[in-house]
mmCIF file of C-alpha atoms in Angstrom:
data_model
loop_
_atom_site.group_PDB
_atom_site.id
_atom_site.type_symbol
_atom_site.label_atom_id
_atom_site.label_comp_id
_atom_site.label_asym_id
_atom_site.label_seq_id
_atom_site.Cartn_x
_atom_site.Cartn_y
_atom_site.Cartn_z
ATOM 1 C CA UNK B 1 0.360 -0.274 -0.006
ATOM 2 C CA UNK B 2 1.059 3.604 -1.004
ATOM 3 C CA UNK B 3 1.655 5.581 2.074
ATOM 4 C CA UNK B 4 -0.775 8.808 1.654
ATOM 5 C CA UNK B 5 1.069 12.642 2.285
ATOM 6 C CA UNK B 6 -0.474 15.398 3.984
ATOM 7 C CA UNK B 7 0.542 18.742 3.741
ATOM 8 C CA UNK B 8 0.370 21.200 7.080
ATOM 9 C CA UNK B 9 1.013 24.490 7.409
ATOM 10 C CA UNK B 10 2.224 25.594 10.450
ATOM 11 C CA UNK B 11 1.620 29.363 12.176
ATOM 12 C CA UNK B 12 5.013 30.495 13.991
ATOM 13 C CA UNK B 13 5.335 33.399 16.608
ATOM 14 C CA UNK B 14 9.250 34.419 17.530
ATOM 15 C CA UNK B 15 8.804 33.478 21.653
ATOM 16 C CA UNK B 16 9.644 37.513 22.314
ATOM 17 C CA UNK B 17 6.198 38.493 20.941
ATOM 18 C CA UNK B 18 4.155 36.776 23.341
ATOM 19 C CA UNK B 19 7.066 36.451 26.121
ATOM 20 C CA UNK B 20 7.056 39.935 26.918
ATOM 21 C CA UNK B 21 11.244 39.370 26.699
ATOM 22 C CA UNK B 22 11.860 42.299 24.619
ATOM 23 C CA UNK B 23 12.406 45.174 27.225
ATOM 24 C CA UNK B 24 11.436 46.071 30.761
ATOM 25 C CA UNK B 25 7.708 46.639 30.363
ATOM 26 C CA UNK B 26 7.626 43.544 27.499
ATOM 27 C CA UNK B 27 6.126 45.847 25.101
ATOM 28 C CA UNK B 28 6.528 44.907 21.565
ATOM 29 C CA UNK B 29 8.516 46.698 18.585
ATOM 30 C CA UNK B 30 6.630 49.250 17.050
ATOM 31 C CA UNK B 31 5.660 48.275 12.744
ATOM 32 C CA UNK B 32 6.635 50.584 10.259
ATOM 33 C CA UNK B 33 3.289 52.005 8.641
ATOM 34 C CA UNK B 34 2.815 54.379 5.743
ATOM 35 C CA UNK B 35 0.032 56.433 6.009
ATOM 36 C CA UNK B 36 0.216 57.256 2.166
ATOM 37 C CA UNK B 37 -3.919 56.885 1.448
ATOM 38 C CA UNK B 38 -2.682 55.936 -2.144
ATOM 39 C CA UNK B 39 -2.038 52.273 -0.095
ATOM 40 C CA UNK B 40 -4.876 52.579 2.219
ATOM 41 C CA UNK B 41 -7.527 52.682 -0.563
ATOM 42 C CA UNK B 42 -10.377 51.642 2.273
ATOM 43 C CA UNK B 43 -9.231 53.939 5.085
ATOM 44 C CA UNK B 44 -12.005 56.270 5.192
ATOM 45 C CA UNK B 45 -14.930 53.302 4.883
ATOM 46 C CA UNK B 46 -13.356 50.849 7.592
ATOM 47 C CA UNK B 47 -12.824 54.044 9.838
ATOM 48 C CA UNK B 48 -16.973 55.604 8.873
ATOM 49 C CA UNK B 49 -17.954 52.186 9.505
ATOM 50 C CA UNK B 50 -16.038 51.342 13.034
ATOM 51 C CA UNK B 51 -17.134 54.964 14.382
ATOM 52 C CA UNK B 52 -20.803 53.862 13.174
ATOM 53 C CA UNK B 53 -20.611 50.664 15.130
ATOM 54 C CA UNK B 54 -19.133 52.222 18.743
ATOM 55 C CA UNK B 55 -22.276 54.514 18.134
ATOM 56 C CA UNK B 56 -24.058 51.163 17.625
ATOM 57 C CA UNK B 57 -22.258 49.761 20.508
ATOM 58 C CA UNK B 58 -22.760 52.855 22.395
ATOM 59 C CA UNK B 59 -26.103 52.801 22.248
ATOM 60 C CA UNK B 60 -26.452 49.028 23.156
ATOM 61 C CA UNK B 61 -24.503 49.619 26.917
ATOM 62 C CA UNK B 62 -26.322 52.813 27.979
ATOM 63 C CA UNK B 63 -28.426 53.351 30.783
ATOM 64 C CA UNK B 64 -31.958 51.873 29.898
ATOM 65 C CA UNK B 65 -34.452 54.333 30.627
ATOM 66 C CA UNK B 66 -36.711 51.314 32.127
ATOM 67 C CA UNK B 67 -33.990 51.575 35.675
ATOM 68 C CA UNK B 68 -37.104 53.092 36.595
ATOM 69 C CA UNK B 69 -39.683 51.768 35.089
ATOM 70 C CA UNK B 70 -38.728 47.853 36.204
ATOM 71 C CA UNK B 71 -39.194 48.463 40.053
ATOM 72 C CA UNK B 72 -42.049 46.649 40.116
ATOM 73 C CA UNK B 73 -41.238 43.324 39.289
ATOM 74 C CA UNK B 74 -39.746 41.181 42.769
ATOM 75 C CA UNK B 75 -37.102 39.840 39.877
ATOM 76 C CA UNK B 76 -35.488 40.961 36.777
ATOM 77 C CA UNK B 77 -37.618 41.771 33.947
ATOM 78 C CA UNK B 78 -36.131 39.625 30.549
ATOM 79 C CA UNK B 79 -38.785 40.690 28.282
ATOM 80 C CA UNK B 80 -40.151 43.315 26.588
ATOM 81 C CA UNK B 81 -42.918 44.580 23.745
ATOM 82 C CA UNK B 82 -43.837 48.111 23.704
ATOM 83 C CA UNK B 83 -47.348 48.592 21.306
ATOM 84 C CA UNK B 84 -47.466 50.400 18.428
ATOM 85 C CA UNK B 85 -51.113 51.309 18.615
ATOM 86 C CA UNK B 86 -50.408 53.545 22.093
ATOM 87 C CA UNK B 87 -47.126 55.193 21.950
ATOM 88 C CA UNK B 88 -47.019 55.198 25.233
ATOM 89 C CA UNK B 89 -47.836 51.602 26.422
ATOM 90 C CA UNK B 90 -45.318 49.043 27.427
ATOM 91 C CA UNK B 91 -45.664 44.952 28.966
ATOM 92 C CA UNK B 92 -42.795 43.233 30.769
ATOM 93 C CA UNK B 93 -42.153 40.077 31.386
ATOM 94 C CA UNK B 94 -39.689 38.575 34.409
ATOM 95 C CA UNK B 95 -38.734 35.744 35.776
ATOM 96 C CA UNK B 96 -40.898 35.359 38.263
ATOM 97 C CA UNK B 97 -43.751 34.758 35.371
ATOM 98 C CA UNK B 98 -45.441 38.045 35.678
ATOM 99 C CA UNK B 99 -46.676 40.650 33.329
ATOM 100 C CA UNK B 100 -46.984 44.006 33.744
ATOM 101 C CA UNK B 101 -48.474 46.776 31.660
ATOM 102 C CA UNK B 102 -46.675 49.950 31.387
ATOM 103 C CA UNK B 103 -47.965 53.771 30.640
ATOM 104 C CA UNK B 104 -44.675 54.902 30.037
ATOM 105 C CA UNK B 105 -45.518 58.677 30.685
ATOM 106 C CA UNK B 106 -46.463 58.301 34.260
ATOM 107 C CA UNK B 107 -43.608 55.629 35.118
ATOM 108 C CA UNK B 108 -46.148 53.407 36.757
ATOM 109 C CA UNK B 109 -47.692 50.431 36.018
ATOM 110 C CA UNK B 110 -51.759 50.211 35.045
ATOM 111 C CA UNK B 111 -51.571 46.353 34.666
ATOM 112 C CA UNK B 112 -50.423 43.659 36.756
ATOM 113 C CA UNK B 113 -50.352 39.594 35.789
ATOM 114 C CA UNK B 114 -49.141 38.118 38.894
ATOM 115 C CA UNK B 115 -48.955 34.262 38.098
ATOM 116 C CA UNK B 116 -48.832 34.517 34.214
ATOM 117 C CA UNK B 117 -46.903 31.421 33.598
ATOM 118 C CA UNK B 118 -44.667 28.985 35.827
ATOM 119 C CA UNK B 119 -40.743 30.056 35.581
ATOM 120 C CA UNK B 120 -39.798 32.179 33.112
ATOM 121 C CA UNK B 121 -41.415 34.488 30.839
ATOM 122 C CA UNK B 122 -39.289 34.321 27.886
ATOM 123 C CA UNK B 123 -41.622 35.948 24.951
ATOM 124 C CA UNK B 124 -44.276 38.978 24.484
ATOM 125 C CA UNK B 125 -46.273 39.781 21.523
ATOM 126 C CA UNK B 126 -48.906 42.714 20.833
ATOM 127 C CA UNK B 127 -51.462 42.664 18.618
ATOM 128 C CA UNK B 128 -54.572 44.666 17.585
ATOM 129 C CA UNK B 129 -57.052 43.067 15.566
ATOM 130 C CA UNK B 130 -58.793 45.521 12.628
ATOM 131 C CA UNK B 131 -61.286 47.093 13.439
ATOM 132 C CA UNK B 132 -61.351 46.212 17.209
ATOM 133 C CA UNK B 133 -60.028 48.571 20.226
ATOM 134 C CA UNK B 134 -58.979 46.043 22.143
ATOM 135 C CA UNK B 135 -54.878 44.265 22.196
ATOM 136 C CA UNK B 136 -54.080 41.579 22.367
ATOM 137 C CA UNK B 137 -50.998 40.209 24.111
ATOM 138 C CA UNK B 138 -49.154 36.793 23.105
ATOM 139 C CA UNK B 139 -46.973 35.573 25.974
ATOM 140 C CA UNK B 140 -44.561 32.839 26.422
ATOM 141 C CA UNK B 141 -43.000 30.934 29.114
ATOM 142 C CA UNK B 142 -40.968 28.129 30.702
ATOM 143 C CA UNK B 143 -43.920 25.825 31.344
ATOM 144 C CA UNK B 144 -44.232 25.582 27.647
ATOM 145 C CA UNK B 145 -46.995 27.749 27.429
ATOM 146 C CA UNK B 146 -48.601 30.132 24.753
ATOM 147 C CA UNK B 147 -50.952 32.406 26.494
ATOM 148 C CA UNK B 148 -53.344 34.861 25.052
ATOM 149 C CA UNK B 149 -54.529 38.419 27.040
ATOM 150 C CA UNK B 150 -57.331 40.965 26.392
ATOM 151 C CA UNK B 151 -56.535 44.133 27.304
ATOM 152 C CA UNK B 152 -58.666 47.580 26.903
ATOM 153 C CA UNK B 153 -58.206 50.812 26.155
#
């Protein structure tokens, strides 16, 4: 039988790069960089994308306004949904199986369903049937059920 050969590429680095033996501070030598824009044609687009991503991350990690709203939940709020019909309304679900309907203008809850689910509330969706004034809230939880809640006004 003829032996089978395999080509293996090996990455290698100098032990000085990760050992910190270059100087007393362990700093790596600076690599020369040519700032000529002709050599880096996509640098401006790259910087714009980085700035956009930084702005998005700043919004993601910003202090949410919900910090003052969720004082009503005993456990942490894990899911929220906002109403498209009533701009000042939001629904939150928590880890203790509770649903709360919030009035965003007053920052107070206007409705509570204490035992909506056994365990975590994992998802909430808000729907409004055409021609009706009542909104319907669909919630799902760790108890493997999807429940429908109707709220007037």
